[in-house]
């Protein structure tokens, strides 16, 4: 005979009703039965389908929304969320390559491509003298025509003298710089920030939306090649790192 202790340990706790609803909905999304932007059944329809209370259904939908499976629009309905893109945290990769790897379409819009003089802060970032001529580019990257990154980059002109002659609608600054000044070292500083009003307009987001900001510096041998300020809408992107001990 089992002792009371062993018998109680063998009993599996029942799955809460709201978890059953979550599992059923997430399985439909994972299987592709419900695709991004599809509208899912209303709370009333799910109550009828599962036979659970409205409170149970509401909790399941709220938790799935918090976990990134769903998007709920007041007065409109509940929709399958677009999966967030991933940006490499420890790797230095081109955003175009990241987007293509997801089988999505990348395009960009070049807003500025110019020569300027290094301010005190930029001179320190690039390890050049203040007032040194440097190159500056401002580019918006789109994934399936949705803006996902503002790339504000300053480049050491001595490391890439033909930077201003490049067509960055056909290649990326990262790809070009990797050819002319092969990467040997990189630095990332990550912050959670609120974008400036003009940046919100470029990213087509509300001013209240949090964003992810990466300050990225890259080296080739002993020289700093560029300093980039990469701004992502928090609702559309996440950062992922992988490392080994």
Short mmCIF file of C-alpha atoms in Angstrom, two decimals:
data_model
loop_
_atom_site.label_atom_id
_atom_site.label_comp_id
_atom_site.label_asym_id
_atom_site.label_seq_id
_atom_site.Cartn_x
_atom_site.Cartn_y
_atom_site.Cartn_z
CA UNK A 1 0.00 0.00 0.00
CA UNK A 2 1.04 3.59 -0.62
CA UNK A 3 1.62 5.76 2.41
CA UNK A 4 -0.41 9.01 2.59
CA UNK A 5 2.76 10.92 1.75
CA UNK A 6 3.50 8.98 -1.47
CA UNK A 7 -0.15 8.96 -2.50
CA UNK A 8 -0.47 12.76 -2.21
CA UNK A 9 2.78 13.30 -4.10
CA UNK A 10 1.49 11.26 -7.04
CA UNK A 11 -1.65 13.36 -7.50
CA UNK A 12 -1.33 15.93 -10.31
CA UNK A 13 -2.94 19.28 -9.57
CA UNK A 14 -5.76 20.09 -12.00
CA UNK A 15 -5.02 22.68 -14.70
CA UNK A 16 -6.91 25.93 -14.01
CA UNK A 17 -9.66 26.70 -16.50
CA UNK A 18 -8.00 29.92 -17.67
CA UNK A 19 -4.79 27.99 -18.43
CA UNK A 20 -6.78 25.55 -20.58
CA UNK A 21 -8.12 28.51 -22.57
CA UNK A 22 -4.62 29.96 -22.91
CA UNK A 23 -3.22 26.65 -24.12
CA UNK A 24 -6.00 26.21 -26.68
CA UNK A 25 -5.53 29.72 -28.11
CA UNK A 26 -1.72 29.63 -28.14
CA UNK A 27 -1.79 26.24 -29.88
CA UNK A 28 -3.99 27.64 -32.65
CA UNK A 29 -1.54 30.53 -33.11
CA UNK A 30 1.55 28.29 -33.04
CA UNK A 31 -0.03 25.93 -35.57
CA UNK A 32 -0.77 28.82 -37.93
CA UNK A 33 -4.54 28.31 -37.71
CA UNK A 34 -4.78 31.87 -36.41
CA UNK A 35 -2.25 34.15 -38.11
CA UNK A 36 -0.89 37.60 -37.17
CA UNK A 37 -3.58 40.31 -37.39
CA UNK A 38 -6.42 37.73 -37.46
CA UNK A 39 -9.32 38.68 -35.23
CA UNK A 40 -10.09 35.94 -32.72
CA UNK A 41 -13.58 35.11 -31.35
CA UNK A 42 -15.10 37.59 -28.89
CA UNK A 43 -15.25 36.93 -25.15
CA UNK A 44 -18.92 35.96 -25.48
CA UNK A 45 -18.09 33.52 -28.27
CA UNK A 46 -15.26 31.99 -26.24
CA UNK A 47 -17.55 31.65 -23.22
CA UNK A 48 -19.98 29.69 -25.39
CA UNK A 49 -17.18 27.62 -26.95
CA UNK A 50 -15.44 26.61 -23.72
CA UNK A 51 -18.35 26.73 -21.28
CA UNK A 52 -16.30 28.72 -18.75
CA UNK A 53 -17.22 31.97 -17.04
CA UNK A 54 -16.55 35.34 -18.66
CA UNK A 55 -14.11 36.12 -15.84
CA UNK A 56 -12.09 33.03 -16.76
CA UNK A 57 -12.02 33.94 -20.45
CA UNK A 58 -11.09 37.54 -19.65
CA UNK A 59 -8.15 36.44 -17.49
CA UNK A 60 -6.86 34.12 -20.22
CA UNK A 61 -7.02 36.91 -22.83
CA UNK A 62 -5.36 39.42 -20.50
CA UNK A 63 -2.46 37.07 -19.76
CA UNK A 64 -2.00 36.16 -23.43
CA UNK A 65 -1.91 39.88 -24.23
CA UNK A 66 0.70 40.49 -21.53
CA UNK A 67 2.77 37.59 -22.92
CA UNK A 68 2.72 39.02 -26.44
CA UNK A 69 0.37 36.53 -28.11
CA UNK A 70 -2.55 38.92 -28.58
CA UNK A 71 -3.35 42.59 -29.09
CA UNK A 72 -6.61 43.93 -27.62
CA UNK A 73 -8.15 47.10 -29.09
CA UNK A 74 -10.87 48.70 -27.00
CA UNK A 75 -14.19 48.62 -28.80
CA UNK A 76 -12.71 46.82 -31.82
CA UNK A 77 -11.72 43.31 -30.74
CA UNK A 78 -8.80 41.01 -29.97
CA UNK A 79 -6.23 40.14 -32.63
CA UNK A 80 -3.24 37.83 -33.02
CA UNK A 81 -0.09 39.87 -32.41
CA UNK A 82 2.69 40.22 -34.95
CA UNK A 83 5.72 38.37 -33.55
CA UNK A 84 8.37 40.79 -32.32
CA UNK A 85 11.55 40.93 -34.27
CA UNK A 86 14.80 40.06 -32.54
CA UNK A 87 18.00 42.01 -32.60
CA UNK A 88 21.28 40.42 -31.59
CA UNK A 89 22.53 41.85 -28.32
CA UNK A 90 26.06 40.46 -28.25
CA UNK A 91 26.55 39.94 -31.98
CA UNK A 92 27.11 42.80 -34.44
CA UNK A 93 24.70 42.08 -37.30
CA UNK A 94 23.03 44.01 -40.09
CA UNK A 95 19.37 44.73 -39.47
CA UNK A 96 18.71 43.88 -43.12
CA UNK A 97 20.11 40.38 -42.53
CA UNK A 98 18.00 39.97 -39.39
CA UNK A 99 14.83 40.94 -41.25
CA UNK A 100 15.64 38.73 -44.25
CA UNK A 101 16.32 35.80 -41.92
CA UNK A 102 12.70 36.11 -40.74
CA UNK A 103 11.59 35.90 -44.41
CA UNK A 104 10.36 39.48 -44.23
CA UNK A 105 11.05 42.38 -46.57
CA UNK A 106 13.60 45.05 -45.66
CA UNK A 107 13.83 48.51 -47.10
CA UNK A 108 15.24 51.76 -45.81
CA UNK A 109 14.91 55.51 -46.28
CA UNK A 110 18.03 57.68 -46.16
CA UNK A 111 17.23 61.02 -44.50
CA UNK A 112 20.77 62.37 -44.16
CA UNK A 113 24.14 61.50 -45.67
CA UNK A 114 26.58 64.33 -45.02
CA UNK A 115 29.95 65.54 -43.83
CA UNK A 116 30.08 67.45 -40.56
CA UNK A 117 32.57 68.49 -37.90
CA UNK A 118 32.89 66.35 -34.80
CA UNK A 119 31.37 67.91 -31.70
CA UNK A 120 33.10 67.43 -28.36
CA UNK A 121 30.96 64.36 -27.52
CA UNK A 122 31.25 62.75 -30.97
CA UNK A 123 34.98 63.40 -31.05
CA UNK A 124 35.28 61.54 -27.76
CA UNK A 125 33.13 58.66 -29.09
CA UNK A 126 35.26 58.29 -32.22
CA UNK A 127 38.57 59.12 -30.51
CA UNK A 128 39.33 61.98 -32.91
CA UNK A 129 40.08 65.65 -32.28
CA UNK A 130 37.13 68.01 -31.82
CA UNK A 131 36.28 69.68 -35.14
CA UNK A 132 37.64 66.78 -37.23
CA UNK A 133 35.55 66.18 -40.40
CA UNK A 134 33.41 63.07 -39.95
CA UNK A 135 30.54 61.49 -41.88
CA UNK A 136 26.95 61.35 -40.62
CA UNK A 137 24.01 59.26 -41.84
CA UNK A 138 20.42 59.09 -40.62
CA UNK A 139 18.42 56.12 -41.92
CA UNK A 140 15.03 54.58 -41.13
CA UNK A 141 14.78 50.81 -41.56
CA UNK A 142 11.44 49.17 -42.39
CA UNK A 143 10.25 45.60 -41.94
CA UNK A 144 7.33 44.81 -44.24
CA UNK A 145 6.84 48.61 -44.60
CA UNK A 146 6.65 49.12 -40.82
CA UNK A 147 9.42 51.33 -39.36
CA UNK A 148 11.43 49.30 -36.84
CA UNK A 149 14.69 51.21 -36.39
CA UNK A 150 16.20 54.67 -36.63
CA UNK A 151 19.93 54.39 -37.34
CA UNK A 152 21.82 57.59 -36.50
CA UNK A 153 25.48 56.90 -37.31
CA UNK A 154 28.69 58.91 -37.24
CA UNK A 155 31.71 57.50 -39.07
CA UNK A 156 35.43 58.12 -38.81
CA UNK A 157 36.13 59.54 -42.27
CA UNK A 158 39.70 58.27 -42.23
CA UNK A 159 38.46 54.69 -41.81
CA UNK A 160 35.88 54.86 -44.63
CA UNK A 161 36.74 57.78 -46.95
CA UNK A 162 34.14 56.85 -49.60
CA UNK A 163 31.23 56.48 -47.16
CA UNK A 164 29.25 59.40 -48.65
CA UNK A 165 29.40 57.89 -52.16
CA UNK A 166 27.49 54.74 -51.15
CA UNK A 167 23.85 53.99 -51.99
CA UNK A 168 22.49 52.81 -48.66
CA UNK A 169 19.13 51.89 -50.15
CA UNK A 170 20.92 48.88 -51.69
CA UNK A 171 23.31 48.03 -48.88
CA UNK A 172 23.54 48.96 -45.20
CA UNK A 173 26.22 51.04 -43.49
CA UNK A 174 27.09 47.99 -41.41
CA UNK A 175 27.62 45.82 -44.51
CA UNK A 176 29.72 48.47 -46.26
CA UNK A 177 31.86 49.24 -43.21
CA UNK A 178 32.44 45.53 -42.62
CA UNK A 179 34.02 45.38 -46.11
CA UNK A 180 36.26 48.44 -45.95
CA UNK A 181 37.13 48.29 -42.24
CA UNK A 182 36.60 44.69 -41.03
CA UNK A 183 35.18 44.53 -37.53
CA UNK A 184 37.54 43.42 -34.77
CA UNK A 185 35.72 44.73 -31.69
CA UNK A 186 32.32 46.08 -30.70
CA UNK A 187 30.62 47.79 -27.78
CA UNK A 188 26.90 47.90 -26.90
CA UNK A 189 25.21 50.11 -24.33
CA UNK A 190 21.45 49.44 -24.03
CA UNK A 191 18.86 51.78 -22.53
CA UNK A 192 15.08 51.98 -22.20
CA UNK A 193 14.08 55.49 -23.31
CA UNK A 194 11.26 57.68 -24.55
CA UNK A 195 11.83 58.78 -28.12
CA UNK A 196 11.88 62.45 -29.03
CA UNK A 197 8.71 63.78 -30.75
CA UNK A 198 10.37 63.86 -34.18
CA UNK A 199 11.57 60.27 -33.71
CA UNK A 200 8.08 59.15 -32.72
CA UNK A 201 6.79 60.65 -35.96
CA UNK A 202 9.42 58.76 -37.98
CA UNK A 203 8.64 55.47 -36.18
CA UNK A 204 4.87 56.07 -36.33
CA UNK A 205 4.43 55.52 -32.60
CA UNK A 206 2.78 57.38 -29.73
CA UNK A 207 5.05 59.62 -27.67
CA UNK A 208 4.19 57.54 -24.58
CA UNK A 209 5.59 54.32 -26.08
CA UNK A 210 8.88 53.11 -24.55
CA UNK A 211 11.76 52.41 -26.90
CA UNK A 212 14.98 50.42 -26.85
CA UNK A 213 18.15 52.37 -27.57
CA UNK A 214 21.51 50.80 -28.43
CA UNK A 215 24.67 52.88 -28.51
CA UNK A 216 27.02 50.83 -30.69
CA UNK A 217 30.70 51.51 -31.31
CA UNK A 218 32.80 49.37 -33.62
CA UNK A 219 36.56 49.04 -34.03
CA UNK A 220 38.81 47.82 -36.83
CA UNK A 221 42.22 46.91 -35.41
CA UNK A 222 43.07 49.86 -33.12
CA UNK A 223 40.76 52.45 -34.71
CA UNK A 224 37.15 53.28 -33.85
CA UNK A 225 35.21 53.13 -37.13
CA UNK A 226 31.75 54.33 -36.16
CA UNK A 227 29.35 55.24 -33.39
CA UNK A 228 25.69 54.43 -34.04
CA UNK A 229 22.56 55.33 -32.10
CA UNK A 230 19.99 52.61 -32.90
CA UNK A 231 16.43 53.30 -31.74
CA UNK A 232 13.74 50.57 -31.77
CA UNK A 233 10.04 50.82 -30.81
CA UNK A 234 9.64 48.64 -27.72
CA UNK A 235 6.42 47.06 -29.00
CA UNK A 236 8.06 45.86 -32.23
CA UNK A 237 11.47 44.68 -31.19
CA UNK A 238 13.32 42.76 -28.53
CA UNK A 239 17.00 42.12 -27.92
CA UNK A 240 18.38 38.63 -27.56
CA UNK A 241 21.86 37.65 -26.45
CA UNK A 242 23.66 34.32 -26.52
CA UNK A 243 26.96 33.66 -24.85
CA UNK A 244 29.07 30.75 -23.65
CA UNK A 245 31.23 30.54 -20.55
#
